[in-house]
XYZ file of N, CA and C in Angstrom:
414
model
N -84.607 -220.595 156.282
C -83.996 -220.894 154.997
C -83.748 -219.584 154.255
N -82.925 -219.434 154.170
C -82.155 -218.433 152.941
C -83.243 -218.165 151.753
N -83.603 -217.195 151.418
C -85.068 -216.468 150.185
C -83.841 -217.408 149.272
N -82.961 -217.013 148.764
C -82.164 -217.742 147.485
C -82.494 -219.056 147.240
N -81.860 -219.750 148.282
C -82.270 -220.818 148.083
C -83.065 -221.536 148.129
N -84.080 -220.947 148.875
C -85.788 -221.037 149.033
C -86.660 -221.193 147.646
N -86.184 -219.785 146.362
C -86.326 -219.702 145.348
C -85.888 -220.520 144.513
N -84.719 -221.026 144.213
C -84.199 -221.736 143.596
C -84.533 -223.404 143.789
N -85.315 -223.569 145.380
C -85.923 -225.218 145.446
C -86.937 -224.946 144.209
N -87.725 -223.811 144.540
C -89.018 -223.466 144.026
C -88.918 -223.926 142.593
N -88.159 -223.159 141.852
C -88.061 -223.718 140.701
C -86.917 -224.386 140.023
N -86.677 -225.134 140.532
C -85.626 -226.373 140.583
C -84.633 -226.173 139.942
N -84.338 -224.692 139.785
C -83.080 -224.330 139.622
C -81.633 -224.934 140.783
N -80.157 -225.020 140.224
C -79.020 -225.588 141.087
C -78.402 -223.981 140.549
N -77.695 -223.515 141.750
C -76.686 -222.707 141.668
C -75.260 -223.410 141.037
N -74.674 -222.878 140.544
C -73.113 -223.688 140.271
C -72.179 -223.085 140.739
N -71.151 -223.071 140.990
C -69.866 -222.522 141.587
C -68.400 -223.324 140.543
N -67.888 -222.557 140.527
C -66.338 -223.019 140.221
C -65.130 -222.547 141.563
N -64.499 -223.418 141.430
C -63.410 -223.827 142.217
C -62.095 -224.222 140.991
N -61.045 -223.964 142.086
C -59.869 -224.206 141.016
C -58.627 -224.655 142.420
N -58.310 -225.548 142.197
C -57.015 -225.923 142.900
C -55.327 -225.611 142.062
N -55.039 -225.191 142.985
C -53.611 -224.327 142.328
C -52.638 -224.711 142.977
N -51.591 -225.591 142.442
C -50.564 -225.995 143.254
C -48.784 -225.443 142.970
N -48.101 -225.372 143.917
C -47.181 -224.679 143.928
C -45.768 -225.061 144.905
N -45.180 -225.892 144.379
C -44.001 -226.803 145.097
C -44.841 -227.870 146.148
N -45.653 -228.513 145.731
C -46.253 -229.476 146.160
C -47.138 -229.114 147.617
N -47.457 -227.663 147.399
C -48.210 -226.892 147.899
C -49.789 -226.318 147.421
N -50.818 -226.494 148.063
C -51.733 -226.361 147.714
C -52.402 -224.641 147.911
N -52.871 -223.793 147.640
C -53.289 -222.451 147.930
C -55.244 -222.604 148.172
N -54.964 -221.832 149.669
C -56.303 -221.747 150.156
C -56.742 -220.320 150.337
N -58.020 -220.469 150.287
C -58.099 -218.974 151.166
C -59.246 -218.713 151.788
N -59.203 -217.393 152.791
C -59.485 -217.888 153.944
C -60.633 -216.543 154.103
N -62.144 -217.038 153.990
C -63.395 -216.071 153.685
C -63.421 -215.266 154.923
N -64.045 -213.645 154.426
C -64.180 -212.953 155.154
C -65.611 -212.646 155.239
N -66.423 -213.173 154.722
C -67.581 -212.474 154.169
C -68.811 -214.058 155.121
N -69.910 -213.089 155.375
C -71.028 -214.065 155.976
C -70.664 -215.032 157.091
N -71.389 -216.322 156.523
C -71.541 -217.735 157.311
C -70.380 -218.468 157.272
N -69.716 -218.118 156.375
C -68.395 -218.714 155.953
C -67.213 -218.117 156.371
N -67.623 -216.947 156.927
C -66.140 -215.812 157.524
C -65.222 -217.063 158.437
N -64.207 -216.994 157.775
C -63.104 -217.429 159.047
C -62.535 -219.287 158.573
N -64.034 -219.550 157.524
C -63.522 -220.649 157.157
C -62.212 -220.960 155.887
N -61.346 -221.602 155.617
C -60.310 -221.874 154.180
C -61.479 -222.774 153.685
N -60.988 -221.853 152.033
C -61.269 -223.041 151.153
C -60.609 -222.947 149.717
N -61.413 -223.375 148.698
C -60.195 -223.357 147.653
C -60.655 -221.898 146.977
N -59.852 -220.968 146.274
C -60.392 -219.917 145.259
C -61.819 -220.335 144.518
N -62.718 -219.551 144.734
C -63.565 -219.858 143.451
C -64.754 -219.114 143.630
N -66.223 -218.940 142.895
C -67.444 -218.596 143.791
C -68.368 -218.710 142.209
N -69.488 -218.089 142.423
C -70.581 -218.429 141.494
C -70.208 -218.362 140.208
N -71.048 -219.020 139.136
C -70.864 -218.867 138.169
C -72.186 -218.317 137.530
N -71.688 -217.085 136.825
C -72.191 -216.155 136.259
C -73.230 -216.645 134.697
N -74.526 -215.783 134.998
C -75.511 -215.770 133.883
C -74.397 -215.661 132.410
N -74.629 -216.773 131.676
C -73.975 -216.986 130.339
C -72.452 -217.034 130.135
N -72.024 -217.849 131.414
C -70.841 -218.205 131.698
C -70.699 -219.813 132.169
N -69.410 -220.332 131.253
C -69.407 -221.584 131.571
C -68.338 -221.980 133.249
N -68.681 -222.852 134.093
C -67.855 -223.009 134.923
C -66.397 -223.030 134.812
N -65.974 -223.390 134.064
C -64.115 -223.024 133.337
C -64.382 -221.691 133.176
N -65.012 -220.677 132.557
C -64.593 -219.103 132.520
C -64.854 -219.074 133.817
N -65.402 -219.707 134.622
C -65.867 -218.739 136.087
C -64.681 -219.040 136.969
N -64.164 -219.939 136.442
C -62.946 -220.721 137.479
C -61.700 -219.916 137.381
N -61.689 -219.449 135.867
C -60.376 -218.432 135.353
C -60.346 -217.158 136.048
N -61.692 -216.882 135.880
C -61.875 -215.311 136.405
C -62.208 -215.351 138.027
N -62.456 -216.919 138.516
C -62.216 -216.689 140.585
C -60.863 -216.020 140.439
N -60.054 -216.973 140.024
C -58.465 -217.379 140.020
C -57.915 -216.154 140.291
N -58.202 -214.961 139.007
C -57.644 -213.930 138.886
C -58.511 -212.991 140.202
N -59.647 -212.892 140.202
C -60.408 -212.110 140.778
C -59.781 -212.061 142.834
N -60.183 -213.401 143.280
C -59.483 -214.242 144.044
C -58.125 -214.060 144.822
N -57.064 -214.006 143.471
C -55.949 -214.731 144.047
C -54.786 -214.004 142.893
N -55.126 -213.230 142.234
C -54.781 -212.735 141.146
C -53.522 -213.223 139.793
N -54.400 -214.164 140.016
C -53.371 -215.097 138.813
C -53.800 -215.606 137.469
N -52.771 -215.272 137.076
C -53.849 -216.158 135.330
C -53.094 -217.615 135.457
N -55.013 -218.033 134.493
C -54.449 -219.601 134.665
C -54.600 -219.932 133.537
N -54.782 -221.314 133.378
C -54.811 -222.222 132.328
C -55.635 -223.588 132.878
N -56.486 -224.094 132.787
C -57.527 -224.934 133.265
C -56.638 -226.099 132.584
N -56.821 -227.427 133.639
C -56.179 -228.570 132.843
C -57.105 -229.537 132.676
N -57.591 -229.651 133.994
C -59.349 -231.043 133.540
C -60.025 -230.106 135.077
N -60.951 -230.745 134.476
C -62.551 -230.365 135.695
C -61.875 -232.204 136.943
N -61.445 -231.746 138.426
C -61.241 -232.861 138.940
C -62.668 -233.377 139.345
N -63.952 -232.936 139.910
C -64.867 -233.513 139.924
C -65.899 -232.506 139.877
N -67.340 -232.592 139.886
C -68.216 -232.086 140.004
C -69.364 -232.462 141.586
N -69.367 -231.776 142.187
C -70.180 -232.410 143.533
C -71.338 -231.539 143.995
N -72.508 -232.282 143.749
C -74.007 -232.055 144.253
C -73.898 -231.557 145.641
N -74.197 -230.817 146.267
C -74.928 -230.370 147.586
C -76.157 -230.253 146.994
N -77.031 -231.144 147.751
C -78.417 -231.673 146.864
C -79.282 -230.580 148.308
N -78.644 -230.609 149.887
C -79.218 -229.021 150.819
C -78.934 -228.151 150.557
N -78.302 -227.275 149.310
C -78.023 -226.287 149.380
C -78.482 -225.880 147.937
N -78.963 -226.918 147.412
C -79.296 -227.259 145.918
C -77.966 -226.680 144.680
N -77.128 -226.696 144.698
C -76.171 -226.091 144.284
C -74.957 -227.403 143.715
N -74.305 -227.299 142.691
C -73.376 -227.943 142.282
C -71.472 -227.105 142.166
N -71.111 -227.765 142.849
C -69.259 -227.288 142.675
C -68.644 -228.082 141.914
N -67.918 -227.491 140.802
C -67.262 -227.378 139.559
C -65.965 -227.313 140.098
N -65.030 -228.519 140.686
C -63.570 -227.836 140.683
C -62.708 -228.785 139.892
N -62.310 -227.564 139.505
C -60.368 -227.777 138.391
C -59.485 -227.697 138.779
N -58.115 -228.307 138.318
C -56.963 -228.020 138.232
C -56.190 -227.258 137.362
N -56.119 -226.231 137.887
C -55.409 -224.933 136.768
C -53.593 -224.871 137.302
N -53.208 -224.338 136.576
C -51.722 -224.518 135.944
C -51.693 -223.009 136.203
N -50.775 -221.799 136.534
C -50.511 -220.802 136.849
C -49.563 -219.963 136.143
N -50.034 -219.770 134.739
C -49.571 -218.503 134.016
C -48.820 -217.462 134.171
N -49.183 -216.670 135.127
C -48.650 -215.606 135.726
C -49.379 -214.607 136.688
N -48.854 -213.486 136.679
C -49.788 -212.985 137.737
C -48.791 -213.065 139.260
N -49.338 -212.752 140.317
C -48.744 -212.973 141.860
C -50.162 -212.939 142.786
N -49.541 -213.375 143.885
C -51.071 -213.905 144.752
C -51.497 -212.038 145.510
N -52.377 -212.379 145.233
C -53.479 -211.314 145.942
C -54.196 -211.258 146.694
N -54.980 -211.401 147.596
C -55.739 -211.008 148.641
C -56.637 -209.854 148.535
N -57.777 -209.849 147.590
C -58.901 -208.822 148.049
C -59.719 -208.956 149.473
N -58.887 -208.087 150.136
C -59.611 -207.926 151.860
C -60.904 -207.645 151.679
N -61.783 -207.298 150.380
C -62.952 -207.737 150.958
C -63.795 -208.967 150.939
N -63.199 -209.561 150.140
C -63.685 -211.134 150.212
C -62.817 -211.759 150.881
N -61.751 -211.603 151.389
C -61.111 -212.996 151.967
C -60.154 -212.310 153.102
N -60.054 -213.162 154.246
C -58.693 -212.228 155.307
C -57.531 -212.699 155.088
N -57.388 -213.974 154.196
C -56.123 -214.523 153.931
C -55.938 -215.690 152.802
N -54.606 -216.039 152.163
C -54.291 -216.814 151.304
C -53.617 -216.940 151.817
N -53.227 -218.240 151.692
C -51.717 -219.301 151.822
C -51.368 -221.094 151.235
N -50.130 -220.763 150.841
C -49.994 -221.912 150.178
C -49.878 -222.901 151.584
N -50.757 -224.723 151.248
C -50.437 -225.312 152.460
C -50.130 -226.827 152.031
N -49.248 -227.666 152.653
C -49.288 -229.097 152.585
C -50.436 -229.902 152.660
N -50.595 -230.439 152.408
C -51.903 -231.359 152.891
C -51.884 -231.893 154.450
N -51.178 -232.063 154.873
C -51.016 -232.275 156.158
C -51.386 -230.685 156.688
N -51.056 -229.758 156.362
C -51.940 -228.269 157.057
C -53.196 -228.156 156.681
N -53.630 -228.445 155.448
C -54.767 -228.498 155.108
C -55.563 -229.444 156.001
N -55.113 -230.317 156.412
C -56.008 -231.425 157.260
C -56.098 -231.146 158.487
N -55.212 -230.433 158.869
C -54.701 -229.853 160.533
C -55.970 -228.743 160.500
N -56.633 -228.424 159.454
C -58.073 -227.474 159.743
C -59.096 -228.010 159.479
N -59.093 -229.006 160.085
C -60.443 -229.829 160.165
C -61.355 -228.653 161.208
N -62.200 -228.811 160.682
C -63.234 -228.146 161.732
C -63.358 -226.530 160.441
N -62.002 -225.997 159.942
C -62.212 -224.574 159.758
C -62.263 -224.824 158.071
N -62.395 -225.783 157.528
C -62.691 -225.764 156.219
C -64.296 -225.516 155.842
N -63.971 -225.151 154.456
C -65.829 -225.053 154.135
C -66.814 -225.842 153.938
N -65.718 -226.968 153.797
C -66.214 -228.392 154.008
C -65.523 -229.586 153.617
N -65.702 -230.793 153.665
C -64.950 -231.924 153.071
C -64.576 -231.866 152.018
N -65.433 -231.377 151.146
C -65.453 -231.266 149.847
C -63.943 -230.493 149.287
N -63.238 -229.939 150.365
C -62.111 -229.036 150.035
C -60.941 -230.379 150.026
N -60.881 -231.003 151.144
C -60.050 -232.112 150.848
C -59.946 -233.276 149.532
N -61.443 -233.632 149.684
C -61.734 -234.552 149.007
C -61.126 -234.224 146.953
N -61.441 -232.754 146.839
C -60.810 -231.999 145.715
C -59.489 -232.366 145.580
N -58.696 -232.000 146.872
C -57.210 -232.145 146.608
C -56.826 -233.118 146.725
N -57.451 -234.266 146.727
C -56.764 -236.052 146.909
C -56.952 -236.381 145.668
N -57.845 -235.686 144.325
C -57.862 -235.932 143.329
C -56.850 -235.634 142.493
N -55.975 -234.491 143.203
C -54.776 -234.265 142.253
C -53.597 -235.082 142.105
């Protein structure tokens, strides 16, 4: 077991994460981790949310950080427990301001906008259900 999350059973702390789904001619944008256990898997922009930060600022600043776009948050589409990993994901639907897509090669080897039908065609290489299940809410 991971010391983090080892610690965090300990004292019943939940990690949180934000996520943000970003759509674009009826195109969805993924991207695709370079980093750890997760290298190689798509999923949506997003990652922890920061000491004295609410999940909407953390979702703004994946977005940009991420994918380099400013957004505009429209609703939180759901909130979902991983009760093994003790951790909760925060994902939104943000609206796309401005900005152009980015790719920091050290967090991620790729972005791309995809149909849902491509998105589903990576069964197996997502980070988890939870990536679909997000985008059927939109």
């Amino acid at each position: 077991m991971e010391w983090k999350i080892y610690i965090r059973k300990l004292l019943g702390r939940k990690r949180h994460t934000a996520h943000v789904v970003l759509v674009r001619q009826s195109k969805f944008l993924l991207v695709q981790e370079a980093v750890g256990g997760i290298r190689g898997l798509w999923g949506l922009p997003g990652g922890g949310v920061k000491r004295n930060e609410t999940a909407e600022m953390a979702a703004v600043r994946e977005a940009k950080e991420e994918a380099g776009f400013d957004i505009k948050l429209l609703k939180e589409l759901v909130a979902i427990e991983d009760k093994k990993r003790g951790n909760v994901r925060h994902v939104f639907l943000g609206e796309i301001k401005g900005g152009e897509l980015k790719v920091d090669k050290t967090e991620h080897m790729d972005a791309r906008w995809m149909t849902m039908n491509e998105v589903k065609s990576l069964s197996g290489k997502l980070r988890g259900d939870w990536v679909i299940e997000s985008l059927i809410l939109v």
